[in-house]
Tab-separated table of C-alpha atoms and ligand atoms in Angstrom:
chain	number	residue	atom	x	y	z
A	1124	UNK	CA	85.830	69.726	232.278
A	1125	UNK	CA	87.172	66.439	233.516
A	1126	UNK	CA	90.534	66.696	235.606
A	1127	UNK	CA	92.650	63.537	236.586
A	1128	UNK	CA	93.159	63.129	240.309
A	1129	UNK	CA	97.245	64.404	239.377
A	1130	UNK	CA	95.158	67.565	237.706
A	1131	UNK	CA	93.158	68.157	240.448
A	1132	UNK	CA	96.311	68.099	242.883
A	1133	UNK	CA	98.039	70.358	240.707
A	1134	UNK	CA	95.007	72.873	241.035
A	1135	UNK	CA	94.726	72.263	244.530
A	1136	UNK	CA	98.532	73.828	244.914
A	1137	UNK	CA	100.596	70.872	245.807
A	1138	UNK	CA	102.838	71.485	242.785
A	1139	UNK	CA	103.462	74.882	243.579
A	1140	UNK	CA	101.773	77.738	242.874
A	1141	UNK	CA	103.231	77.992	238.764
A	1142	UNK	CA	101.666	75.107	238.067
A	1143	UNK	CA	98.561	75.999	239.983
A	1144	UNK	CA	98.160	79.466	238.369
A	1145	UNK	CA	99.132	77.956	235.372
A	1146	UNK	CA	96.754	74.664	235.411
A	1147	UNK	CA	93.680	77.445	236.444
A	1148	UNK	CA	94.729	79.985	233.374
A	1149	UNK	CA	94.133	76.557	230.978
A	1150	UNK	CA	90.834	75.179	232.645
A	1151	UNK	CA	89.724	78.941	231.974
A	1152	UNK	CA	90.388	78.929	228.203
A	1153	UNK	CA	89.460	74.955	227.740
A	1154	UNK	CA	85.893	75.699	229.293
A	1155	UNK	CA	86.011	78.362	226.878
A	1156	UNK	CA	86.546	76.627	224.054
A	1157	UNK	CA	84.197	73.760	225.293
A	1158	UNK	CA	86.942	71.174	225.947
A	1159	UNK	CA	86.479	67.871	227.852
A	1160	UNK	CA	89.490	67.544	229.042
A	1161	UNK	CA	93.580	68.329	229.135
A	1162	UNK	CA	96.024	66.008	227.305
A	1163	UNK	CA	99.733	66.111	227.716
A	1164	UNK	CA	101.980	67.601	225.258
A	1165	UNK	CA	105.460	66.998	224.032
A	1166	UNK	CA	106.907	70.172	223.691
A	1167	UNK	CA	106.140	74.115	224.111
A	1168	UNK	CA	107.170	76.947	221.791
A	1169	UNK	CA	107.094	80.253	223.338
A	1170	UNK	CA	106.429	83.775	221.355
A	1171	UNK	CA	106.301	85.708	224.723
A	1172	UNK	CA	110.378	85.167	224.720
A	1173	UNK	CA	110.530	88.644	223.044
A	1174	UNK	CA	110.627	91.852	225.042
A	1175	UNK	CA	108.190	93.518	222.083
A	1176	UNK	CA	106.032	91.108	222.819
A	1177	UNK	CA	105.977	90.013	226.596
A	1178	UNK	CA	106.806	93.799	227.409
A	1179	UNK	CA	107.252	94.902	231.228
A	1180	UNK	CA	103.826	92.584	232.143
A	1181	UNK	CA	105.685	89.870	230.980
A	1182	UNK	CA	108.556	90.783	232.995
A	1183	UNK	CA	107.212	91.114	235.933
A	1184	UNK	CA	105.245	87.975	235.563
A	1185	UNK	CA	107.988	85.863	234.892
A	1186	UNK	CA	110.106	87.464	238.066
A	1187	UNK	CA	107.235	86.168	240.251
A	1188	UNK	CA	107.353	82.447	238.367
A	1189	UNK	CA	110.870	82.326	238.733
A	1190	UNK	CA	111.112	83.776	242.159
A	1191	UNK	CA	108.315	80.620	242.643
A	1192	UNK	CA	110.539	78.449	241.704
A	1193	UNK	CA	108.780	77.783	238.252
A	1194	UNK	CA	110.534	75.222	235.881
A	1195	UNK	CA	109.120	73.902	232.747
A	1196	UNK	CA	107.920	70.653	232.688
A	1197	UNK	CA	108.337	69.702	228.521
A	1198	UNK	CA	110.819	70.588	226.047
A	1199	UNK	CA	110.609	74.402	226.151
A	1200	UNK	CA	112.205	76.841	222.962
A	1201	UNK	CA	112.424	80.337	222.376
A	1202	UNK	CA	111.248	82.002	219.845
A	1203	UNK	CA	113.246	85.200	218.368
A	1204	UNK	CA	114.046	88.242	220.938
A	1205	UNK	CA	114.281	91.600	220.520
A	1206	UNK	CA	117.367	92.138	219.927
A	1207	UNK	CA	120.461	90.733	218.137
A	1208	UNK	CA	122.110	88.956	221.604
A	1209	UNK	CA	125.991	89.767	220.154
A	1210	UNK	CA	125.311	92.752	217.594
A	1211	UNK	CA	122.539	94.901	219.023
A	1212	UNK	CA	124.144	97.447	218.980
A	1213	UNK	CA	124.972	97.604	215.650
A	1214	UNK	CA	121.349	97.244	214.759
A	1215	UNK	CA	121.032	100.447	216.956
A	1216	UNK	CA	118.862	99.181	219.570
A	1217	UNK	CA	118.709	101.822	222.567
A	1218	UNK	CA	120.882	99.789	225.173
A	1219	UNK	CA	117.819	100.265	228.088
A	1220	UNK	CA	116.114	97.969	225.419
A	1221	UNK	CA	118.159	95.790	224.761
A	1222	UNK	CA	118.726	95.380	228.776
A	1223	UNK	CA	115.173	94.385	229.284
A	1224	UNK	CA	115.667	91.791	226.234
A	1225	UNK	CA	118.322	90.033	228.435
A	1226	UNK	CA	116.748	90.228	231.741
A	1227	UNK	CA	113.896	87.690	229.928
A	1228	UNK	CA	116.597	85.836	228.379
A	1229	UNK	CA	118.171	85.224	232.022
A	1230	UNK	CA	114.376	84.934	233.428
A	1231	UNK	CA	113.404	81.914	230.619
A	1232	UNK	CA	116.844	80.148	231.241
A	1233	UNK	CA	116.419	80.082	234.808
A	1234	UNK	CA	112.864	78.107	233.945
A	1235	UNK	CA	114.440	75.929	232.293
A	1236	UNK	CA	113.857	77.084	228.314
A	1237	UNK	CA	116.307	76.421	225.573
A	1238	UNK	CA	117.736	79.715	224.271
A	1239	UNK	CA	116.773	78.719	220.685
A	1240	UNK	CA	116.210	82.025	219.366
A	1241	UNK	CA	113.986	81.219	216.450
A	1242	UNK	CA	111.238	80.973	214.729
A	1243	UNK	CA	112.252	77.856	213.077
A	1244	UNK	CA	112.612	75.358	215.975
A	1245	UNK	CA	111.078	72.362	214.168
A	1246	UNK	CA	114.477	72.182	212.325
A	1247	UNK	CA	116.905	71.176	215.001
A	1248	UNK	CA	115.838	72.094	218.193
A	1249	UNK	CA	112.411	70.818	218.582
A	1250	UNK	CA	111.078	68.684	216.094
A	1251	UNK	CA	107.625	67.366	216.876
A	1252	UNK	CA	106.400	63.690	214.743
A	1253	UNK	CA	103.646	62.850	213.637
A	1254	UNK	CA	100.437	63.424	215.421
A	1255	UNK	CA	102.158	64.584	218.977
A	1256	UNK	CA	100.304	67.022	220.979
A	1257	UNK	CA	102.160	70.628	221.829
A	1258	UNK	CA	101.746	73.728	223.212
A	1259	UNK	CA	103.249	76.438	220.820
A	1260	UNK	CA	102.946	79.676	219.738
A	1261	UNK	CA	104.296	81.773	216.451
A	1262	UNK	CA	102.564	81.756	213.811
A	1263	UNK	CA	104.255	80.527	211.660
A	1264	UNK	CA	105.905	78.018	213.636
A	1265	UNK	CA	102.230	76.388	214.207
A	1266	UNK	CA	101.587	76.221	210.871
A	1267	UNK	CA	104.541	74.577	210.015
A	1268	UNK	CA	104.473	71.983	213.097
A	1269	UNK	CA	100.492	71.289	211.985
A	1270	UNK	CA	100.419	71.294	207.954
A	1271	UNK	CA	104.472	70.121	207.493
A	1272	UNK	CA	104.849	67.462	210.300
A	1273	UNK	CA	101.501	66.212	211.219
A	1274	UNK	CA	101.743	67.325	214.944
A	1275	UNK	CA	98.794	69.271	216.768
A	1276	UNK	CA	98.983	72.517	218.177
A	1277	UNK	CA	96.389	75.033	218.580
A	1278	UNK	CA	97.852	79.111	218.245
A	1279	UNK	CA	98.198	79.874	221.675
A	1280	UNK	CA	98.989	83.223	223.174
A	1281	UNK	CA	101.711	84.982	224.710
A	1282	UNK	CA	101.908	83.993	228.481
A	1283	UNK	CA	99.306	80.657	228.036
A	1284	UNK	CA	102.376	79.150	225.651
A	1285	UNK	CA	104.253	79.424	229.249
A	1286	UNK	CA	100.895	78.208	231.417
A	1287	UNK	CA	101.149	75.046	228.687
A	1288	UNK	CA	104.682	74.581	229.280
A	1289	UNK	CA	104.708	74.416	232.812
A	1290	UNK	CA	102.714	71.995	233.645
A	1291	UNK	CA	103.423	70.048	230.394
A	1292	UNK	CA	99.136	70.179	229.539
A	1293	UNK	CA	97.105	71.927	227.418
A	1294	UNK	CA	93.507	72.157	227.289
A	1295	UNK	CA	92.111	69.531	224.102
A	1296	UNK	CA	89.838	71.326	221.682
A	1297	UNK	CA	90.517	73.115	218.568
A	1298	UNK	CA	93.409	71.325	216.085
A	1299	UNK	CA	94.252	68.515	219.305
A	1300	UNK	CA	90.707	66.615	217.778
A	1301	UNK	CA	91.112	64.702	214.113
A	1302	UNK	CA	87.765	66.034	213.659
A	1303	UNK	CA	88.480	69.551	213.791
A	1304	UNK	CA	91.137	69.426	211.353
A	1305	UNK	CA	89.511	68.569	208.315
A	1306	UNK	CA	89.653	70.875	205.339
A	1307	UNK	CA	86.929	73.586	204.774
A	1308	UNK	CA	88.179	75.211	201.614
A	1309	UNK	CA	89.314	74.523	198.298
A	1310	UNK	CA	91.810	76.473	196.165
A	1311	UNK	CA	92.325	74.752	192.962
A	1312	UNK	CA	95.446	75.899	191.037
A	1313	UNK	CA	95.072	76.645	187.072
A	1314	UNK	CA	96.627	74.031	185.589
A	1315	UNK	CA	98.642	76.368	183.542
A	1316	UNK	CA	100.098	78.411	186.501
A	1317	UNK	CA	100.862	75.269	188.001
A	1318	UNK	CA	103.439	73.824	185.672
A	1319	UNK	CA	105.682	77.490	185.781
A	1320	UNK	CA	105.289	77.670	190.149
A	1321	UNK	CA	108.358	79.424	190.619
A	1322	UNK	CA	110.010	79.754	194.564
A	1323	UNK	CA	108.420	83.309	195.228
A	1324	UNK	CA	105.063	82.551	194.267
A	1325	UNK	CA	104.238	79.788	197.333
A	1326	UNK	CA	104.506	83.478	199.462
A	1327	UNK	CA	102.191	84.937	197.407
A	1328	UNK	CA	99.803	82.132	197.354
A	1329	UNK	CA	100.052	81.716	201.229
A	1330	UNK	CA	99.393	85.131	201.543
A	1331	UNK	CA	96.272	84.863	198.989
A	1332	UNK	CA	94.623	81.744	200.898
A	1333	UNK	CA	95.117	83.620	204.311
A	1334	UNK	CA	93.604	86.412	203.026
A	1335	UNK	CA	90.325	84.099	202.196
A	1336	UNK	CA	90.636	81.660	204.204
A	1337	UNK	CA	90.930	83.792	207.429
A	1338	UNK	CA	90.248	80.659	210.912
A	1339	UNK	CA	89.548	78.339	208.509
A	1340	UNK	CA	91.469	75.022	207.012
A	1341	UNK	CA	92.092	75.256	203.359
A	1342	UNK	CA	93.639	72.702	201.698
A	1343	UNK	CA	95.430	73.717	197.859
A	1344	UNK	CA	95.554	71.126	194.806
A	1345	UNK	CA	97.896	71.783	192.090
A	1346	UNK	CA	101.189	72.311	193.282
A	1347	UNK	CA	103.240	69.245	192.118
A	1348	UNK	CA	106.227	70.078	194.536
A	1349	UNK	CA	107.287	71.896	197.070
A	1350	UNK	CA	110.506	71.884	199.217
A	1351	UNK	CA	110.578	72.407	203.263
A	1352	UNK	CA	111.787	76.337	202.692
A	1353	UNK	CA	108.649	76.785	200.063
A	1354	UNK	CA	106.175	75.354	202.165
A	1355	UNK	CA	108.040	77.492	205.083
A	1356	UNK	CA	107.402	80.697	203.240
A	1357	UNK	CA	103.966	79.580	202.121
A	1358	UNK	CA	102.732	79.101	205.840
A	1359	UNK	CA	104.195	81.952	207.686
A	1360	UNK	CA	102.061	84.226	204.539
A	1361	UNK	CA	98.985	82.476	204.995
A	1362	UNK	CA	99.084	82.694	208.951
A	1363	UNK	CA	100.069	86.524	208.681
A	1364	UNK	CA	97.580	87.564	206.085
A	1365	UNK	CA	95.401	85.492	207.877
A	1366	UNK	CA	94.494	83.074	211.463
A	1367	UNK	CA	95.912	80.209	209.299
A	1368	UNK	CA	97.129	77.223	211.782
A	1369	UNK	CA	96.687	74.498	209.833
A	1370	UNK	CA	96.410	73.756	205.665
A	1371	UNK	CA	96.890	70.680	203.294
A	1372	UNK	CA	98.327	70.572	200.568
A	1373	UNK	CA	97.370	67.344	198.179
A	1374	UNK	CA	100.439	65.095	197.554
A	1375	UNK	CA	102.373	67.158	199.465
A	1376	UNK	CA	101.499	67.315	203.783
A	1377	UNK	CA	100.716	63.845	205.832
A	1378	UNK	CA	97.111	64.801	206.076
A	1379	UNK	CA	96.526	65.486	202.263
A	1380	UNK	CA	97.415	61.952	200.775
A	1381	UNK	CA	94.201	62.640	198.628
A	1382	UNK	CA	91.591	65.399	198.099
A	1383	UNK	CA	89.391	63.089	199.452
A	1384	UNK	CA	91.579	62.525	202.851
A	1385	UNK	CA	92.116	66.247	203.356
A	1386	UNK	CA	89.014	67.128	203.690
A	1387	UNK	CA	87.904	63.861	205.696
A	1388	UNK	CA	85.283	62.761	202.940
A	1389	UNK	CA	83.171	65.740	203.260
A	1390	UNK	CA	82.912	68.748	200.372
A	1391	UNK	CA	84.188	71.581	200.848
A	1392	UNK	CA	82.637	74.653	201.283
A	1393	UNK	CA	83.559	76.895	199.235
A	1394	UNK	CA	85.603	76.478	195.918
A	1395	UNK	CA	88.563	79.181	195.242
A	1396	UNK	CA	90.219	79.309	191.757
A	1397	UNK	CA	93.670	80.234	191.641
A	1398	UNK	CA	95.062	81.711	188.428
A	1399	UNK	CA	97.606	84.373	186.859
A	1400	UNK	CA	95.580	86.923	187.257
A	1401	UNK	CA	94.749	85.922	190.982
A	1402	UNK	CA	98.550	85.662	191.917
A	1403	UNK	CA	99.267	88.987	189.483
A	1404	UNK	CA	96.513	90.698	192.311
A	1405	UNK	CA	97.547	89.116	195.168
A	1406	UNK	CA	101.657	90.475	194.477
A	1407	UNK	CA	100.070	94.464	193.689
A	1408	UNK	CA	98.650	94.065	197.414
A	1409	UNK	CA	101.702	92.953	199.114
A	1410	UNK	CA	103.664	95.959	197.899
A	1411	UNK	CA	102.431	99.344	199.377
A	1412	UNK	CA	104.129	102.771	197.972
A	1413	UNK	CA	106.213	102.798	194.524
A	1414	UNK	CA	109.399	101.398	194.043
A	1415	UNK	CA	112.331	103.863	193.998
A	1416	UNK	CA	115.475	103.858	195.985
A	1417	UNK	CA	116.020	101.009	198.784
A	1418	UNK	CA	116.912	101.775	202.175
A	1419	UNK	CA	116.515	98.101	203.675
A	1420	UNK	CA	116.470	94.604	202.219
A	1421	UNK	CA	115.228	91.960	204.414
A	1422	UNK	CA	115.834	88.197	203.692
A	1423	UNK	CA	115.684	84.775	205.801
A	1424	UNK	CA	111.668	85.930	207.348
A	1425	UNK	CA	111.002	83.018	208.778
A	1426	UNK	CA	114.106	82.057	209.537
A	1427	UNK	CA	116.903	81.057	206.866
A	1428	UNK	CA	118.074	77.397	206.626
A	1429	UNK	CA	121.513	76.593	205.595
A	1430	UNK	CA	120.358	76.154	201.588
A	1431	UNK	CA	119.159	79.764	201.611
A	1432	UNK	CA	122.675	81.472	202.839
A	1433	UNK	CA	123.980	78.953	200.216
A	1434	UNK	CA	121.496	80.881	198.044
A	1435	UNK	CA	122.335	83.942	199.330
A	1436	UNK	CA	126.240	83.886	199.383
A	1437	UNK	CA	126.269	82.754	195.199
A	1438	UNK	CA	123.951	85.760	194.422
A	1439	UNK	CA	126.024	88.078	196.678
A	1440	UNK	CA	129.679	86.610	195.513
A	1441	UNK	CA	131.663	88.961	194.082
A	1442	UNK	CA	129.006	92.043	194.193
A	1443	UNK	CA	128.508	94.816	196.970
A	1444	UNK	CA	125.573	95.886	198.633
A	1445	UNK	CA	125.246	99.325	197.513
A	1446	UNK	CA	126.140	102.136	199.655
A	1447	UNK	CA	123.479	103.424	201.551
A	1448	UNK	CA	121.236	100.280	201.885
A	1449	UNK	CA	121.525	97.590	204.572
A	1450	UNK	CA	120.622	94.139	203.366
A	1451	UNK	CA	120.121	92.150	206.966
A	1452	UNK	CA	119.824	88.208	206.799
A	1453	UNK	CA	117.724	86.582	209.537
A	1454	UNK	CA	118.522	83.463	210.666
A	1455	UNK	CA	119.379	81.755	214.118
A	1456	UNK	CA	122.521	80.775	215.658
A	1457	UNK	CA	122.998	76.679	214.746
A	1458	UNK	CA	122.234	77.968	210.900
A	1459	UNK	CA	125.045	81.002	211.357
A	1460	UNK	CA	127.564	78.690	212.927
A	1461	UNK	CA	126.984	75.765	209.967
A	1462	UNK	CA	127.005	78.448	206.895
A	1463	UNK	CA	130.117	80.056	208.949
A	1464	UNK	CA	131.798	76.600	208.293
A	1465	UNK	CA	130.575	76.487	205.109
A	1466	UNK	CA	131.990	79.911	203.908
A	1467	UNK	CA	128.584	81.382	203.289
A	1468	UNK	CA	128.867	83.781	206.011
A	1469	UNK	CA	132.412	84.749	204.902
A	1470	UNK	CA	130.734	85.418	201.355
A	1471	UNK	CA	127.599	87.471	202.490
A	1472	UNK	CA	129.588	89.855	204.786
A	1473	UNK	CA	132.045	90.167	201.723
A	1474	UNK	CA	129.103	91.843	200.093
A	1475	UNK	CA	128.004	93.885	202.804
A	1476	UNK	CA	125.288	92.426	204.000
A	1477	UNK	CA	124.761	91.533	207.447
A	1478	UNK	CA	123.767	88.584	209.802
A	1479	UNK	CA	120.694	89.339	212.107
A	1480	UNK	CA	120.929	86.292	214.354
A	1481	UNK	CA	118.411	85.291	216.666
A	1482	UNK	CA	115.512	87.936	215.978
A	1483	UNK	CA	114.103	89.913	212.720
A	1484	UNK	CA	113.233	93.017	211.253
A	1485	UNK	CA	109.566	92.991	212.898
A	1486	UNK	CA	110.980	92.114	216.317
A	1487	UNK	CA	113.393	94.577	217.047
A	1488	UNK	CA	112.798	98.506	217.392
A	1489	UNK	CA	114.173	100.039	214.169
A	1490	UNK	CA	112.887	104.066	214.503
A	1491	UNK	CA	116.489	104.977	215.224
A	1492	UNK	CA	117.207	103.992	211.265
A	1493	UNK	CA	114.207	106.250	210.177
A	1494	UNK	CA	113.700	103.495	207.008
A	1495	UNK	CA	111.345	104.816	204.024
A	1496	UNK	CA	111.428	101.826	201.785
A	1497	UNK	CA	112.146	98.081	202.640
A	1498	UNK	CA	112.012	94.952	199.879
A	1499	UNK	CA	111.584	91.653	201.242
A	1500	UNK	CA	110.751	88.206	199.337
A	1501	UNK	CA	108.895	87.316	202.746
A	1502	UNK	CA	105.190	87.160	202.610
A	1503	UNK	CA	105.226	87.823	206.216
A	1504	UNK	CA	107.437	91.066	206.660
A	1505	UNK	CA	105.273	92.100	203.412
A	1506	UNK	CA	102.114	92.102	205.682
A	1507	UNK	CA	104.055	93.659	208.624
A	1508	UNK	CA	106.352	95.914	207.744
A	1509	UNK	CA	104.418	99.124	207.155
A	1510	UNK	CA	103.143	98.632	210.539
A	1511	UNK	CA	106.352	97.058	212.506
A	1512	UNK	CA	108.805	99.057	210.628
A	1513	UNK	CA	106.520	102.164	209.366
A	1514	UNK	CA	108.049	102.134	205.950
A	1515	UNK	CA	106.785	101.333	202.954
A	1516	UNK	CA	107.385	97.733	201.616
A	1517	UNK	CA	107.979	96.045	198.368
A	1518	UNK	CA	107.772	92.720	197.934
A	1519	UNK	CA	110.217	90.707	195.444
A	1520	UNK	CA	111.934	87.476	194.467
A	1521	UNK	CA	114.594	86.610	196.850
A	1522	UNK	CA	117.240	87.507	192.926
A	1523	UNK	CA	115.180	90.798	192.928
A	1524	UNK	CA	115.551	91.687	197.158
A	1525	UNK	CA	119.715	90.663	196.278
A	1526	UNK	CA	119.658	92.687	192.825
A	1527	UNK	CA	117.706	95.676	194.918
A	1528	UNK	CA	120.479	95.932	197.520
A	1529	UNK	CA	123.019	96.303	195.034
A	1530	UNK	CA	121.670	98.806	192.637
A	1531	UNK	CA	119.810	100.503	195.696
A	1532	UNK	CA	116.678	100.601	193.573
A	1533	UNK	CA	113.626	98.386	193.132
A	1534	UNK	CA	110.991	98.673	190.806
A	1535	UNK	CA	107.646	97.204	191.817
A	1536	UNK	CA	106.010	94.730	190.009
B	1962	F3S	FE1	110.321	84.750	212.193
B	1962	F3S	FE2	110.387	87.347	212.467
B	1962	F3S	FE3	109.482	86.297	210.285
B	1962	F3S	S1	109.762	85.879	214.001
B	1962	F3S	S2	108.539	84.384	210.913
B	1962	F3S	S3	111.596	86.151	211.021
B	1962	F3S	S4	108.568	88.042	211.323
């Protein structure tokens, strides 16, 4: 692998020893991969911000970078903790764990990362353009960053997101090279199916073409529109149900103008026909157990934008959330503070519902709630949950997950 003379002084300590470590734990996993060389990225995104996730390694790892004097050299954001920073304990999170949750908080600030909380930060905090290089993790953040905006991140792991953000590099190979992110497979949408796409199908379809597609770069013709929350909910699915980091979607993403484009003039191979019946299939799988009475409802997976607590708040105003069921809204803390202005907030706790700011369902430890049976209209908690939260899970329309936690029954579809 070729290293610039600044590369090579970084690996020969001068830096420090964070970047050294750091440069060494990338060379490692380029030569893997067979790259030729690093190339400087704009931003990081890092998954290993959560306790669940970084656990006491990543503790103690990040006590040694920070007692190193480690300090990230791009634009660095969080992605969603393990606990609820101001309400933790009413999510009843044992307080020794939610301790550890804020000694990384206090750990990543003192490197220099921007408490962002979320798995959304390509809506305010971090927004790559077209064609930059990054270092992120989250799943579905990737997705989003690669199919959405054009930028070019591979799906790095826990503790390499930090490697990438400290010294600002990352190794090129993967979804950095044009070449490698040409379309491999074709779903092509019945006709029919495509002129009634309603909002809770693009999770269903993202979770169908993950479930095919598995590593692989599908690109979907069909859908005639799709709005930045749709193709939000489409790509976490696909990247849970499967290794999806990067789709097109003809018409719709930068690197799709034509069917032609997205898959860079060569044919596909393999041909995937999407109809009623697929999608009717598809929805039975997401849902595991029967429908019966609700003890969770769990909305805003990834996190909500401000038009979905406007959503929210006018299917919640005027009702209750019956007693008995909690209906918890994810979102992070710009998108509380705007919808507080807005009144949304005001509405949804009205109801009885409550705000779960700056983490999720799947992030946090929820045994202390002992949950049987939890409805989401996310794609993503739908492949999750019965191993996250250990209940069963039905998945719904966002009006059926609302309607559910006010009758405090759901039927599955
Ligand atoms: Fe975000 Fe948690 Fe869903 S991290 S994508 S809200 S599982």
């Amino acid at each position: 692998m070729h290293l610039t003379d600044e590369e090579q002084r970084i690996l020969n300590g001068e830096h420090g020893e964070p970047q050294r470590l750091s440069l060494q734990v990338l060379v490692k996993l380029g030569e893997a991969y067979g790259a030729e060389r690093m190339v400087e990225i704009r931003s990081a995104h890092l998954v290993g911000s959560s306790y669940q996730i970084a656990g006491e390694a990543g503790i103690a790892i990040y006590t040694q970078l920070v007692e190193q004097g480690a300090r990230v050299k791009v634009r660095t954001t969080s992605d969603p903790g393990s606990i609820d920073f101001t309400r933790w304990r009413q999510f009843r999170t044992p307080a020794e764990y939610a301790e550890r949750q804020i000694l990384i908080a206090e750990l990543l600030d003192r490197m220099g990362v921007i408490p962002t909380w979320t798995c959304t930060p390509y809506t305010i905090f971090n927004v790559p353009r077209f064609g930059e290089d990054l270092g992120w993790s989250e799943s579905s953040a990737v997705v989003f960053a690669n199919s959405v905006m054009g930028a070019r991140t591979n799906r790095l792991a826990a503790y390499v997101d930090l490697c990438a953000a400290l010294v600002g590099r990352v190794p090129r190979f993967g979804l950095h090279l044009p070449e490698h992110r040409r379309g491999e497979i074709l779903f092509e949408l019945d006709p029919a199916l495509s002129a009634s796409f309603e909002d809770h199908h693009f999770p269903v379809l993202g979770y169908l073409v993950g479930q095919v597609t598995g590593d692989r770069i599908p690109v979907i013709v069909g859908i005639r529109e799709a709005t930045f929350d749709q193709l939000k909910a489409f790509g976490a699915a696909a990247a849970a149900s499967g290794s999806v980091a990067l789709y097109h979607m003809v018409g719709i993403t930068p690197e799709a103008r034509t069917l032609d484009e997205a898959f860079g003039g060569r044919p596909p191979v393999e041909r995937i026909f999407v109809g009623k019946r697929e999608i009717a299939r598809t929805l039975e799988q997401m849902s595991s157990g029967n429908g019966g009475t609700v003890d969770v409802v769990g909305v805003g997976c990834p996190h909500a934008s401000v038009d979905q607590m406007r959503r929210y708040a006018s299917l919640l105003d005027g009702k209750r959330v019956h007693a008995g069921v909690e209906l918890w809204v994810c979102t992070n803390t710009v998108v509380e503070e705007m919808a507080r202005k807005m009144g949304y907030v005001e509405t949804i706790e009205r109801a009885g519902a409550k705000l779960m700011v700056g983490t999720c369902h799947n992030d946090c430890p929820l045994g202390a709630w002992g949950f049987r049976r939890l409805v989401t209209d996310s794609g993503k908690f739908a492949y999750y949950t019965p191993t996250t939260v250990g209940s069963e899970c039905v998945f719904a329309s966002t009006e059926a997950c609302i309607a559910a936690a006010i009758t405090g029954q759901v039927e599955r579809r």
